[in-house]
Amino acid sequence: MTTETLAPAIDVGGAVAGAAAPAVASHDGQGGSDPMAAIPSAVELRGVSLYYGAFRAIKDVTLNVPRQRVTAFIGPSGCGKSTLLRSMNRMNDLIPIARAEGSMLFHGEDLYADYVDPVEVRRRIGMVFQKANPFPKSIYDNVAFGPRIMGAKGNLDDQVESCLRRAALWDEVKDKLRQSGLALSGGQQQRLCIARAIATEPDMILMDEPCSALDPRSTLQIEELMAELKEKYTIVIVTHNMQQAARASDFTVFLTMDQDRAGYVVERGPTLEIFTNPKNQLTEDYVSGRFG
Amino acid sequence: MATPTTSPAPRTLVGSRARRRRETAIGRFFLACALVSVAITAFIIYTVLAQAIEFLLAIDLSQLVAPGWFPRRGMFDVATLIIGTLIVTLIAMLIAAPVGVLSAIYLSEYATPRVRGIVKPVLEVLAGIPSVVLGFFALTFINPAIIQSLVPGAKGFNLASAAIAVGILTIPLIASIAEDAMRAVPHALREASYGLGARRVTTATRVVLPAAVSGIVAAIILGVSRAVGETMVVAIAAGASGGSLRSWNPFESGQTMTAAMAALATGSDQVAGNNAAFQSLFFVGLVLFVFTLLLNVVGDSFVRRVRQAY
Amino acid sequence: MASQSATSIAVQRSLARQRRDATGLAFSILLLLAMLLTLVILVVLLVDQVTRAIPVFQERGVDFLTSGLSSNPANAGVFQGLVGSIVMGMLVAVLCFPLGILTAVYLEEYAGDNLLTRFIDINIRNLAGVPSIVYGLLGLTVFVAFFAALGFPNNGRNIIAGAVTLTALILPIVIITSSEALRSVPKTLREGGYGVGASRWEVTRQLVLPAARPGILTGTILALARALGETAPLLLAGAILGTFSTSGSLQDLFTGPYTVLPMTVYDWARKPQEEFRALTSAAIVVLLVLTLSFNTLAILLRNRYQKRW
């Protein structure tokens, strides 16, 4: 949590440093300055543990997600990175046995406080899924869905257009807005889902392996899109693809699981540091492809 | 860097209270709808049980054993009805079980999608034929054309012809449950069998059938339950609406539990009044209810076993 | 198969030889016979009934549909039964569909995995297997008695009590088939809805229900066809067996004596006079046209929307 006096100074620093900031920050896992906390945070996780019934899927994660940056969660399958991602907009609430401990501060508000409405959380923190899941509605209605449930009435043409433009899809679909979203190609569907997520004007977008079902060309388009979107949104992406994490993210969090299969954060920091100069042997083994 | 703020953060994530209230109200309303089915069960059990007990209190229990079931004469020989039910169910299953299971094997293992697209609707149409229709068919076609030509002494109304029609009614049910079970057998198992050079008949009978055995057992048990509960076919084709003597002869007229209930409901006195004959309706209903409930519970547990296995 | 190598021909031959193997052949024939038996039964039944019915339709024409019940076979018709069945169908649809579908929505979309949910679920499965005549007992002692207690004419034996009885009968079927349709809607669609901040009701109403609509419709239409063919519960729940007359007023329609087509069939099937045999078949044809058209509609609907996901 940034105090009011600190925030402006860092904001300026972050804005000026821009994409260069991660490279400048010194990477030091033990104490000292945490480069991921040196930028104002979108979400701060403090001692977060996640459970499915009695099974602990994530243990004791403390982590700052920097605002207007792309943060990648990487790690072997089953380490709980998707679970952690989904806990950040309370999608896990949909699983009856899922439970969260610790605190998760979103602009200073605990996402898991009693008064919080998960529906409201999801309007502020959007999500893009592993398999593109456009609604079986027209392209237009897919994008307009969010604004409409938020009470928008009347003509949404401008809003739909601007979301589709920001999702780099407008030129491809502007003549067929009334066609079904399901008729688009896989990469287009995924960008439609991004446009749909943007339409509720969230602060943050969570992406759960958004490119795992896409061909390399579409993957590249999505990665380029993320670089543009971070001007406005905080992005967290879970990926299996280490090249993708290296290419597209500013910060990387490496998770793995202990002998009880509970996931934990091994190392986190600027992406360049994690990939070129990891501090932990496990990280090194993973990013060099020796394990996972 | 997590320095706690001094002033509490603004509550921006409260959401709309109206929406929350609406969501809760909708959830409660849906729950209320779901509870209607519980109320139906409660009412069934209560009415049937209460009146059945009243019936048992009103009669002399020795009346439950008699040469036959003649409710209006105070003879409530339940064994007559149970024997009738057993005869009908047994004959019906002799037809429905093999035909149903073989149809299921055909549909699941042999039929091309095109053939399936024709055969499946045939079974569904058969399933959609009202039982009064099959009752009349049993009386006017199955009996003269089949039963009486094979067994010259068979009565104009008899249990056997009703049983055949009940069997026909049960075929689609058995075929559908058995087919579901066989289609649930993973394709990899079949491929493994073909991979070893097994022929289609071997794969179907030695691999798929054993793997789906729980589902087939379930299909037959639920088929039995259906046959036990079938009313109109027996009421029309088996005669004996006034009552019948205890008999194991399927070529005599006779009654099942359900047909006896229908007869009591359609009698000249229209089941009005509060006499023992009227209340015996509920007693038979109770026996029938318990009987089918047991069958369904057992059948359902087999169905669930299939679901768990794959 | 442009280029057929020697090996591929050899393989094909050996495969073909296997198919000609005796046990396999016998088994296929057995299966085919089982299937054909079903088909033959259906055809015989339909042909038998239609041929018996044709003279009645030739002789009476539309008159058979517009005449009322009568003990005189020469002018007996199915009018009351037809009207009763149509009104009954509408009442059951109005009562049962919302209740059944909303229950399914509760079980699939709202309920948590707790004891109450499991209890409701088991209860519905068992209700589905209760013989239809037992529902008649329920109809007689609860629903008919209820209308009688309210002072309705005809001792409460009206079409509404009958419709409530049949609603109870097909409710479990509607719930189970609707639940299956809801379950077949992919989880990813729901996630997409929740992901943009839709509430449970919004996701259910705007995304899940539209996607499940064909499946729900198929199941409910089949259930309605089942209700239209039911006789046994209505024997107890107040449908009239025999002749009766009504004033034809709307009030009489809902509170007076009533019957339905299957009851007419049952009534005539029991009559000793030979003339009623043909009439019964004619009534059966009318009944089959009614129920089988619902069945066909459901099957067509399902085939059209199958495998959307």
Short mmCIF file of C-alpha atoms in Angstrom, two decimals, chain A residues 1 3 37 46 108-109 111 115-117 119-120 123-124, chain B residues 1-3 5 9-16 19-20:
data_model
loop_
_atom_site.label_atom_id
_atom_site.label_comp_id
_atom_site.label_asym_id
_atom_site.label_seq_id
_atom_site.Cartn_x
_atom_site.Cartn_y
_atom_site.Cartn_z
CA MET A 1 0.00 0.00 0.00
CA THR A 3 1.13 6.17 1.35
CA ALA A 37 6.79 -2.61 -4.97
CA ARG A 46 -0.40 -10.22 1.72
CA GLY A 108 -6.39 -0.16 -0.65
CA GLU A 109 -9.61 -2.16 -0.43
CA LEU A 111 -11.11 -7.76 -2.27
CA TYR A 115 -18.88 -5.96 2.33
CA VAL A 116 -17.34 -6.54 -1.08
CA ASP A 117 -19.62 -7.68 -3.90
CA VAL A 119 -19.82 -8.87 -9.12
CA GLU A 120 -18.47 -5.36 -8.58
CA ARG A 123 -16.46 -5.25 -13.30
CA ARG A 124 -13.27 -3.55 -12.13
CA MET B 1 6.57 -1.30 1.14
CA ALA B 2 3.16 -1.95 2.57
CA THR B 3 2.75 0.94 4.92
CA THR B 5 -2.76 3.94 5.53
CA ALA B 9 -9.88 3.04 2.27
CA PRO B 10 -13.10 4.14 0.58
CA ARG B 11 -15.59 1.37 0.03
CA THR B 12 -15.90 1.36 -3.74
CA LEU B 13 -16.53 -2.36 -4.12
CA VAL B 14 -19.83 -2.53 -2.26
CA GLY B 15 -21.71 -2.85 -5.52
CA SER B 16 -25.37 -2.13 -5.90
CA ARG B 19 -28.82 -5.82 -7.21
CA ARG B 20 -27.76 -7.83 -4.18
#
